[in-house]
Coordinates of C-alpha atoms and ligand atoms in Angstrom, one line a residue:
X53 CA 100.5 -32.7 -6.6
X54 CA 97.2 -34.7 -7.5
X55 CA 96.2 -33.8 -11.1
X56 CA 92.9 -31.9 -10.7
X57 CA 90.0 -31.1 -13.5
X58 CA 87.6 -28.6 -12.3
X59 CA 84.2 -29.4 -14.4
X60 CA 81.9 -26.8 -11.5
X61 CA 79.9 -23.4 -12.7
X62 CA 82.2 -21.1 -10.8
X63 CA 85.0 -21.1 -9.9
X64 CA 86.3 -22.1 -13.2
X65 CA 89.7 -23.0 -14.9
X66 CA 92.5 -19.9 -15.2
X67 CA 94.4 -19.8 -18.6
X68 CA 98.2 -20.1 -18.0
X69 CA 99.4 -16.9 -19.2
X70 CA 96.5 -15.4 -16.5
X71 CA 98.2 -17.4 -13.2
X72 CA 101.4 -15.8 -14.8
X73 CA 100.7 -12.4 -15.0
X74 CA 99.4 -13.0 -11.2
X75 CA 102.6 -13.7 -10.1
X76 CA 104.2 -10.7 -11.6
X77 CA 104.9 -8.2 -8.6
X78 CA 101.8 -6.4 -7.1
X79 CA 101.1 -2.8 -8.4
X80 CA 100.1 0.4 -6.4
X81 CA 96.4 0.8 -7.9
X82 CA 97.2 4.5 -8.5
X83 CA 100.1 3.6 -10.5
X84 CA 99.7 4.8 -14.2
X85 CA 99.9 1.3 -15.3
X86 CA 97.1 0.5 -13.1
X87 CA 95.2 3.2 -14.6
X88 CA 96.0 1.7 -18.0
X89 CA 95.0 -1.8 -16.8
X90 CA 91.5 -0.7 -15.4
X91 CA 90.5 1.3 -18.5
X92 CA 91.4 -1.5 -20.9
X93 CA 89.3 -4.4 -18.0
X94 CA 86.5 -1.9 -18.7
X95 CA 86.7 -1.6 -22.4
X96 CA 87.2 -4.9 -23.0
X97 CA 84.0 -5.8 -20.5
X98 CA 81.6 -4.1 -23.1
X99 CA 82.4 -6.7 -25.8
X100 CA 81.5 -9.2 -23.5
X101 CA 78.2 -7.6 -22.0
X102 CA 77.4 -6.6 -26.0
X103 CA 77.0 -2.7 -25.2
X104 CA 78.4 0.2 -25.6
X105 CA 77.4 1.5 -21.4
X106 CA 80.3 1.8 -20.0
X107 CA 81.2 -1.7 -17.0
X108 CA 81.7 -0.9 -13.4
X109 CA 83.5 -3.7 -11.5
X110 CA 83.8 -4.1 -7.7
X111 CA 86.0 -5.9 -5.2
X112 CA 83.3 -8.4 -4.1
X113 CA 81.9 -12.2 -5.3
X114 CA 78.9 -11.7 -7.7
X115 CA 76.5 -11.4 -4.9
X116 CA 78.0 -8.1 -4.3
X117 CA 77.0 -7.1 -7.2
X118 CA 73.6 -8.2 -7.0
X119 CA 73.2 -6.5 -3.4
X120 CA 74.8 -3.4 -5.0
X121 CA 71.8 -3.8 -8.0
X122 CA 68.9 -3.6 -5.5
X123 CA 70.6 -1.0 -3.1
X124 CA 72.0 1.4 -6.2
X125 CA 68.6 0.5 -8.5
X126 CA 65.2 0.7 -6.4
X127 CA 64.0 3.3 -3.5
X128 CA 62.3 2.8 -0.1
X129 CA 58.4 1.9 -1.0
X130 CA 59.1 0.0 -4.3
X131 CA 57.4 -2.8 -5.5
X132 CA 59.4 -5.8 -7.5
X133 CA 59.0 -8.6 -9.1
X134 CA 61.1 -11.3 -8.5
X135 CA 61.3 -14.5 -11.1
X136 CA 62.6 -17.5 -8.2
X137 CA 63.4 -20.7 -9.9
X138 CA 66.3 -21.6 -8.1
X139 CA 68.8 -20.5 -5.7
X140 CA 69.9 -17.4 -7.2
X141 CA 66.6 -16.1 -7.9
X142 CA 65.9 -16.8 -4.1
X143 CA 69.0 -15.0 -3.6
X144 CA 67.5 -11.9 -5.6
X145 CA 64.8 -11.9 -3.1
X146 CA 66.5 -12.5 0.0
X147 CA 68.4 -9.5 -1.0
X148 CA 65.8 -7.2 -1.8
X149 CA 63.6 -8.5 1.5
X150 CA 66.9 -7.3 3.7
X151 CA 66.5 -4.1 1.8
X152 CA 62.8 -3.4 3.2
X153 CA 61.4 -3.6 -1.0
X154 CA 58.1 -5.6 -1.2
X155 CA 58.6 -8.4 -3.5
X156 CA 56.3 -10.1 -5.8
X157 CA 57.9 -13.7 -6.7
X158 CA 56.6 -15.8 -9.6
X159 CA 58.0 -19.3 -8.1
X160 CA 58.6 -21.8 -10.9
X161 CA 59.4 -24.8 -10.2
X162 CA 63.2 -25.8 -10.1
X163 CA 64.1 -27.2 -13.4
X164 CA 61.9 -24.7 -15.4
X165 CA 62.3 -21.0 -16.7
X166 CA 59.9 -18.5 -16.1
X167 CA 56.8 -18.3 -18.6
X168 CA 57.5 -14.6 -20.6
X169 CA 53.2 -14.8 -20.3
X170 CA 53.3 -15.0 -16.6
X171 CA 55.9 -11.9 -16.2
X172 CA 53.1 -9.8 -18.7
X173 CA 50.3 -10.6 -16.7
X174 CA 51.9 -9.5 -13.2
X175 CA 53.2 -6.3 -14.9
X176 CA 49.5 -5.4 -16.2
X177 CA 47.7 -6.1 -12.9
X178 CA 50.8 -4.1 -11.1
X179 CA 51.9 -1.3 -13.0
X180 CA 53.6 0.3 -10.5
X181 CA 56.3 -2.2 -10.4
X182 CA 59.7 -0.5 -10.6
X183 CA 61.5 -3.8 -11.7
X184 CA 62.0 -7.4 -12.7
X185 CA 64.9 -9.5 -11.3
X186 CA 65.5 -12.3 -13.5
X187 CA 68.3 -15.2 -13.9
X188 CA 70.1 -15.5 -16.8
X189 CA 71.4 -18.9 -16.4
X190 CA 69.6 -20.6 -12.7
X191 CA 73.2 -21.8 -12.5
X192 CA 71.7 -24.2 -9.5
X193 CA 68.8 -25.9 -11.8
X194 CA 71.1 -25.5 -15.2
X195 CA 68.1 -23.6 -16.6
X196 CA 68.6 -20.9 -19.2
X197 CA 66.0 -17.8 -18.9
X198 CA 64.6 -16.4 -22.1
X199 CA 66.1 -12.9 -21.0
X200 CA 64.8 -11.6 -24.7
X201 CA 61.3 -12.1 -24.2
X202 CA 61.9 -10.3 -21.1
X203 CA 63.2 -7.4 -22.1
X204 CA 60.6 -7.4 -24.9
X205 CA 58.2 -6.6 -21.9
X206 CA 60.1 -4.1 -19.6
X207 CA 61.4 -2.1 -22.4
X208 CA 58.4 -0.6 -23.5
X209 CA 57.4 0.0 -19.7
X210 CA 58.6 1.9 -17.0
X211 CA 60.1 -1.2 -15.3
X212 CA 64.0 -2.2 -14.8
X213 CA 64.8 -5.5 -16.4
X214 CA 67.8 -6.8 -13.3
X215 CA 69.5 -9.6 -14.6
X216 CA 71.9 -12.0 -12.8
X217 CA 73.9 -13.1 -15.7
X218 CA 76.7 -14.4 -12.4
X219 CA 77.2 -17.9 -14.5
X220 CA 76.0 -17.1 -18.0
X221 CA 77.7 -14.5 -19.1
X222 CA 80.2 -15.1 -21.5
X223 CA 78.9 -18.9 -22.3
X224 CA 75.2 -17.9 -22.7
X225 CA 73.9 -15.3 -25.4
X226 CA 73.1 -11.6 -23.6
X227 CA 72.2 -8.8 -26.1
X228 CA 72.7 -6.0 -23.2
X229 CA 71.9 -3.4 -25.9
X230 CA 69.9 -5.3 -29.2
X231 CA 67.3 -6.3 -26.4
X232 CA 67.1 -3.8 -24.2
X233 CA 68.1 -5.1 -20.8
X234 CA 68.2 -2.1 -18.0
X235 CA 71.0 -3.8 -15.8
X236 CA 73.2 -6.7 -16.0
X237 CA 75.6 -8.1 -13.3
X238 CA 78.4 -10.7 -13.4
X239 CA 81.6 -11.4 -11.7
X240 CA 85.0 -12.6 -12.3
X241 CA 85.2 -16.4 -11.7
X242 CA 82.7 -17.8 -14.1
X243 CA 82.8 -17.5 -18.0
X244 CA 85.4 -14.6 -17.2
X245 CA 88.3 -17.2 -16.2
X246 CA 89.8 -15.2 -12.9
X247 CA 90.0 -16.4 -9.7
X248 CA 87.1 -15.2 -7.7
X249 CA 87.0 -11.8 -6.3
X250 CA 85.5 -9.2 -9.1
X251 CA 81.9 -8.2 -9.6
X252 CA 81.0 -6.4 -12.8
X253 CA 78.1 -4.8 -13.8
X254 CA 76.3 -2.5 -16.9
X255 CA 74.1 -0.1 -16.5
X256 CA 71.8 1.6 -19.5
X257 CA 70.9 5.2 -19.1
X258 CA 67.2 4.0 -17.7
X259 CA 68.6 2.4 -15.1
X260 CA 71.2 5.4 -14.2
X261 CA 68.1 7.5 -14.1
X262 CA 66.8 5.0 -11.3
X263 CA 70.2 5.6 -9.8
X264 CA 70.1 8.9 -9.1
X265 CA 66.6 9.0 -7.2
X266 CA 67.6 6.0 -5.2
X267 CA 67.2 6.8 -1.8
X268 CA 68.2 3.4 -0.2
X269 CA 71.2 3.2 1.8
X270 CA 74.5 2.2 0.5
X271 CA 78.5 2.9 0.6
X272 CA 80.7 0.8 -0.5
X273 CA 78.7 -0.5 -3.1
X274 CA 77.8 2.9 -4.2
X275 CA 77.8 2.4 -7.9
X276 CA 78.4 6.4 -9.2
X277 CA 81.4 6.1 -7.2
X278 CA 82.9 3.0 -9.1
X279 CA 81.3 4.4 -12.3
X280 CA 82.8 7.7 -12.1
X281 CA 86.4 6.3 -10.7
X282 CA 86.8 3.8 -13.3
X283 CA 86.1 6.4 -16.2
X284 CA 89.2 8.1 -15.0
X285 CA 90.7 4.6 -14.3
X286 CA 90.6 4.9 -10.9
X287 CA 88.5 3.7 -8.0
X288 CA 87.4 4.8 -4.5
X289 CA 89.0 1.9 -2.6
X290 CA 92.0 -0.4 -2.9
X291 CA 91.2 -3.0 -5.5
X292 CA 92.3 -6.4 -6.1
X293 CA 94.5 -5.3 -8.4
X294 CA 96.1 -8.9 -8.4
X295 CA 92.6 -10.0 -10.1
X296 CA 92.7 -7.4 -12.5
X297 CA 95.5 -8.5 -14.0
X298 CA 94.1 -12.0 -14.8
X299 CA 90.9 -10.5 -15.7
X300 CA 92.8 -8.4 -18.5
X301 CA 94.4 -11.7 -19.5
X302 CA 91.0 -13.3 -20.0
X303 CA 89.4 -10.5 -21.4
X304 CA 91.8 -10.8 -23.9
X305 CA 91.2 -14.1 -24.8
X306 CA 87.8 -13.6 -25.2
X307 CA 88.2 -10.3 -27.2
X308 CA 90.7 -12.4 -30.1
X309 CA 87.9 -15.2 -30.0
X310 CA 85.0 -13.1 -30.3
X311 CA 81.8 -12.8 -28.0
X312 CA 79.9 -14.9 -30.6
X313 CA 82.5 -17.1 -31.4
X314 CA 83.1 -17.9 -27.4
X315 CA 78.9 -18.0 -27.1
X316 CA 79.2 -20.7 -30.1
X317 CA 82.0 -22.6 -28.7
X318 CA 79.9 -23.1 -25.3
X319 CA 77.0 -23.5 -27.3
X320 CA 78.8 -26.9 -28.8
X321 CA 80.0 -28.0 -25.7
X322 CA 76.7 -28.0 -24.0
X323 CA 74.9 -29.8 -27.1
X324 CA 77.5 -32.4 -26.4
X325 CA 77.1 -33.0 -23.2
X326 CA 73.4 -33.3 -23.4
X327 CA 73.8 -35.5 -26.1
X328 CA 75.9 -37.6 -24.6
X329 CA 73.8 -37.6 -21.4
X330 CA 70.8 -39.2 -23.3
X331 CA 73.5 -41.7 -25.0
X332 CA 74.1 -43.2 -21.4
X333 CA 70.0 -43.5 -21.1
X334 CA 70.2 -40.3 -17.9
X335 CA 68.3 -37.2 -18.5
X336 CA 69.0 -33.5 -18.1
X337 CA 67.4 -31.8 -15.6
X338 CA 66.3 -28.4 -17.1
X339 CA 63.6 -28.0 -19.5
X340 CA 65.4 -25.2 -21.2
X341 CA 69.2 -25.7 -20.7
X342 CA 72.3 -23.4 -20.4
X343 CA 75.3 -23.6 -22.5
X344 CA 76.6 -22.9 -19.0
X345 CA 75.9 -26.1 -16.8
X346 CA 74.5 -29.7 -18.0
X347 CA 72.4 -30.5 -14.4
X348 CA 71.7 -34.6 -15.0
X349 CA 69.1 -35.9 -12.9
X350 CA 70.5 -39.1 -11.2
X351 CA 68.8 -42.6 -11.6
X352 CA 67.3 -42.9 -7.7
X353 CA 69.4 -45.9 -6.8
X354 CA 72.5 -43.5 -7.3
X355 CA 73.7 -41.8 -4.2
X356 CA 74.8 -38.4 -5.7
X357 CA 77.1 -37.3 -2.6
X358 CA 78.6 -40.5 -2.8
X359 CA 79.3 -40.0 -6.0
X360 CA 80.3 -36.2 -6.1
X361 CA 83.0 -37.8 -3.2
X362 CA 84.0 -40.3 -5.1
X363 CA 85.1 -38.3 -8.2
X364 CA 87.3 -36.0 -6.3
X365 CA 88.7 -38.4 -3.8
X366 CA 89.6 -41.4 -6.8
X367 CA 90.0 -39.2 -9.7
X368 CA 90.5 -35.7 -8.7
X369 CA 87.4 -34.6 -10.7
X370 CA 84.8 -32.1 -9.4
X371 CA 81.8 -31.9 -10.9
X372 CA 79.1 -30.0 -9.0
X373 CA 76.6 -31.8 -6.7
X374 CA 72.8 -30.3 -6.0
X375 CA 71.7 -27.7 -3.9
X376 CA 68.5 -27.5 -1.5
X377 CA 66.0 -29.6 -2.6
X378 CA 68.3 -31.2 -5.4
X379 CA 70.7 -32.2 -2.9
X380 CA 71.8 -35.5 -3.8
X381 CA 69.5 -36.0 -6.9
X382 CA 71.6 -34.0 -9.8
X383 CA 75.3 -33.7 -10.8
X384 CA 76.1 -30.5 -12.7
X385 CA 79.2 -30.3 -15.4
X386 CA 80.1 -27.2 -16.4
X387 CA 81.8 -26.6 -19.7
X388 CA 82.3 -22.8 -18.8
X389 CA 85.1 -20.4 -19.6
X390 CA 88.6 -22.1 -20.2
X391 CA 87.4 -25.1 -22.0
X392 CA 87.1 -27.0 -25.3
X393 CA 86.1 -30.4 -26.6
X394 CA 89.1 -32.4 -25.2
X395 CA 87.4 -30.9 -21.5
X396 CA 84.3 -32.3 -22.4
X397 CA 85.7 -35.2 -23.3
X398 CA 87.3 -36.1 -19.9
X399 CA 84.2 -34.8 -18.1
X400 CA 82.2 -37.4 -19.9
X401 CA 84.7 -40.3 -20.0
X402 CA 85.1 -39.5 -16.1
X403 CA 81.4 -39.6 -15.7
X404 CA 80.8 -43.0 -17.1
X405 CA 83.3 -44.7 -15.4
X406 CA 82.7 -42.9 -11.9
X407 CA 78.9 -44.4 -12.8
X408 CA 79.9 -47.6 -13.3
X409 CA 82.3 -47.8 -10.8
X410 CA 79.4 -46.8 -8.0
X411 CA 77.6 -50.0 -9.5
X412 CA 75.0 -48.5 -12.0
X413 CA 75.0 -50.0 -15.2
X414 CA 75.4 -48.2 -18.3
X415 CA 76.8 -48.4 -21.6
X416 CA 80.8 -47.5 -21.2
X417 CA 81.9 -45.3 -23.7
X418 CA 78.2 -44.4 -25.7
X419 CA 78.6 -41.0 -23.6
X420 CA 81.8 -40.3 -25.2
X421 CA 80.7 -41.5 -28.4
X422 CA 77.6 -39.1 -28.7
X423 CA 79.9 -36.1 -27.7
X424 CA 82.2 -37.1 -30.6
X425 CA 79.0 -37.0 -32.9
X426 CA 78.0 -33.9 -32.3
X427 CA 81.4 -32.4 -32.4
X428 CA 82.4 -33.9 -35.5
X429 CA 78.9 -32.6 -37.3
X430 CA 80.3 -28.7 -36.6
X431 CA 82.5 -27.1 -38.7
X432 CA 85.7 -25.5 -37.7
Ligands
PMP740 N1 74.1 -15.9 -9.2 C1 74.4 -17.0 -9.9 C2 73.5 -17.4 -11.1 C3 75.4 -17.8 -9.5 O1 75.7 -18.9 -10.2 C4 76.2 -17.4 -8.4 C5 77.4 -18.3 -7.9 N2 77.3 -19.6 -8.1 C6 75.8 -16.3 -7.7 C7 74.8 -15.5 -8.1 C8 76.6 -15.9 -6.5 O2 77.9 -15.4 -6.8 P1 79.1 -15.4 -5.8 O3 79.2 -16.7 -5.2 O4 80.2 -15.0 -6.7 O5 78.7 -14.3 -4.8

C-alpha cells in the first residue's frame, strides 16, 4: 500500500488506538455498554464546545446538522441574517431558502470575515430578525470569523447567534458559554478525528426556547428527540455506533490534552505554516486566518489542479485544492486534529518540492526553515 498523508480540512487523520477500537465487534446500540459509550461521547463533547448544555449528536455529515439548526431553530415567517463569505455560509443560506425563511445575506468577499459593524447595523434597521448564521472557520476561504464580537451583539438581543463551527471546532477558540453563543454545530471528521458520519451540536437554553415554538417541519432531525434520548443514553434511531466508538477514543485524547492546550497546539501549527508560506515569497489567502486551514494563494503561472494532482499521484499527499471561484487559484493545508509539528513539517517540505518540481522557482527549504523558527521560539 502507497504511504498516504492527508494534509485536507475534513476528513482528517484517525489516531491508532481510534481505527482499533473500530474493529472491535459491533454493539447492539441498546446494549448497556452502548449506553455507557454515548453518555461519556456527550460528556466529554462539552469540554470541547466549552459549556456546560448538554451535546446532541446525529448520524449525518455536518450539513445535517446545519439543516437540523434551521429546521429545529426558526418558524415559518422568520427573517435571518445570513453572514456568506464562502461556501459554507452559502450553504447556510441555501439551507434556510429550502426551508421557505427570508434571508438577509451580508456577502463579503471570499478571503475576508464579516465586519462585527456591518452585522450591528443590519440588526438595528431589522429588529425583528430571529437570527444570525455565522462561520466559524469559512473552511473554503481559510478565514476565521470573530464569533466573539458576534455574540457581543446577539446576546443582548432577542436574536440566535447559529454558528457552523463544521472545521473549527476543536483547532479554533469557541467560548460556547464565556461569549454567549445561542447554537453551535460540528461533526465528527474534522478537529474531532473520526471518520466521517457524526454531527454534534449545543444548544443554550435561548435557543431551546426557539425550539419549542418552532413550527417548521422536521423528523429525523428532530433535535428534542436526540436531546432527550441521549440524556438517558439512548437515541431514536440506530446509530453509527461503529463511529462512536472512535469518537470516544478522540474525545479522549482531547480531554487528557486539554481544550486550550489542543486550541494552542493548532494555534502553533498554523503560525508555522503561515510563516513559512511568506518564507517561500507566496501569500495566504485570508485576511484573518484559521488555526484550521492555511489557504495559499497560488503565483498565476501555477496551475493549481495540476498541482493538487501531482501531489497525490507522485507523493501520495493531499492537500486541498479551491472551490468555486478559487478553483485552481489556492491550495489549502490543514494542520487539524491528529497532528503535530513533524505533520507540518512534511506538509511544508512536500509543498516546496511539489512547487519546484511543477517549474516555479522558490527558495528549497526557507519554508521548512521558517516553520522551524517559529516552533523553536514556543515553549514546551
Ligand atoms: N461547514 C463547514 C465550515 C465545512 O468545512 C464543511 C465541510 N467541509 C461543512 C459545513 C459541511 O460538512 P459535511 O461535509 O460534513 O456535511
Amino acid at each position: 500500500m502507497k504511504k498516504k498523508w492527508l494534509f485536507t480540512p475534513g476528513p482528517t487523520p484517525i489516531p491508532s488506538e481510534a481505527l482499533l477500537a473500530m474493529a472491535q465487534p459491533i454493539d447492539y446500540h441498546r446494549s448497556e455498554d452502548t449506553v455507557t459509550l454515548i453518555k461519556d461521547v456527550l460528556t466529554k463533547l462539552k469540554h470541547v464546545f466549552q459549556t456546560e448544555n448538554d451535546v446532541l449528536f446525529l448520524t449525518s455529515s455536518g450539513t445535517g446538522g446545519m439543516e437540523g439548526a434551521v429546521a429545529n431553530l426558526l418558524s415559518r415567517g422568520d427573517k435571518v441574517i445570513v453572514i456568506r463569505s464562502g461556501k459554507f455560509g452559502e450553504r447556510w443560506a441555501d439551507i434556510c431558502t429550502a426551508f421557505g425563511i427570508q434571508i438577509i445575506p451580508i456577502d463579503v468577499t471570499w478571503g475576508n470575515a464579516v465586519e462585527p459593524q456591518t452585522v450591528e447595523t443590519l440588526l438595528t434597521e431589522n429588529p425583528d430578525i430571529k437570527a444570525v448564521f455565522a462561520t466559524l472557520c469559512e473552511t473554503s476561504t481559510g478565514v476565521l470569523h470573530d464569533i466573539e464580537a458576534l455574540a457581543r451583539l446577539t446576546r443582548t438581543r432577542p436574536t440566535l447567534l447559529i454558528v457552523d463551527a463544521v472545521s473549527g471546532l476543536g483547532a479554533d477558540d469557541l467560548q460556547m458559554d464565556n461569549w454567549g453563543v445561542d447554537v453551535i454545530v460540528s461533526c465528527a471528521q474534522k478537529g474531532l478525528m473520526t471518520p466521517p458520519g457524526l454531527a454534534v451540536v449545543a444548544l443554550n437554553q435561548r435557543a431551546w426556547d426557539a425550539v419549542e415554538c418552532s413550527d417548521l417541519p422536521k423528523y429525523y432531525f428532530d433535535f428534542r428527540k436526540a436531546y432527550t434520548s441521549g440524556l438517558e443514553g439512548s437515541v431514536p434511531y440506530t446509530p453509527a455506533v461503529t463511529l462512536l466508538t472512535a469518537l470516544q477514543c478522540a474525545l479522549n485524547r482531547i480531554y487528557e490534552e486539554g481544550i486550550h492546550n489542543t486550541i494552542a497546539r493548532h494555534s502553533r501549527l498554523a503560525a508555522a505554516t503561515r510563516s513559512a508560506v511568506k518564507a517561500l515569497g507566496l501569500s495566504v489567502f485570508a485576511a484573518s486566518p484559521a488555526n484550521t486551514v492555511t489557504s495559499i494563494r497560488l503565483p498565476e503561472e501555477v496551475d493549481g489542479k495540476a498541482f493538487i494532482n501531482l501531489m497525490l499521484d507522485k507523493y501520495g499527499i493531499t492537500y486541498a485544492g479551491g472551490q468555486s471561484q478559487l478553483s485552481g487559484k489556492i491550495v489549502r493545508i490543514a494542520h487539524l486534529g491528529w497532528v503535530n509539528e513533524n505533520d507540518v513539517i512534511v506538509a511544508i517540505a512536500a509543498f516546496e518540492r511539489g512547487l519546484v518540481e511543477i517549474g516555479y522557482d522558490i527558495p528549497i527549504g526557507a519554508g521548512v526553515t521558517a516553520a522551524q523558527e517559529v516552533f523553536r521560539s514556543f515553549k514546551y
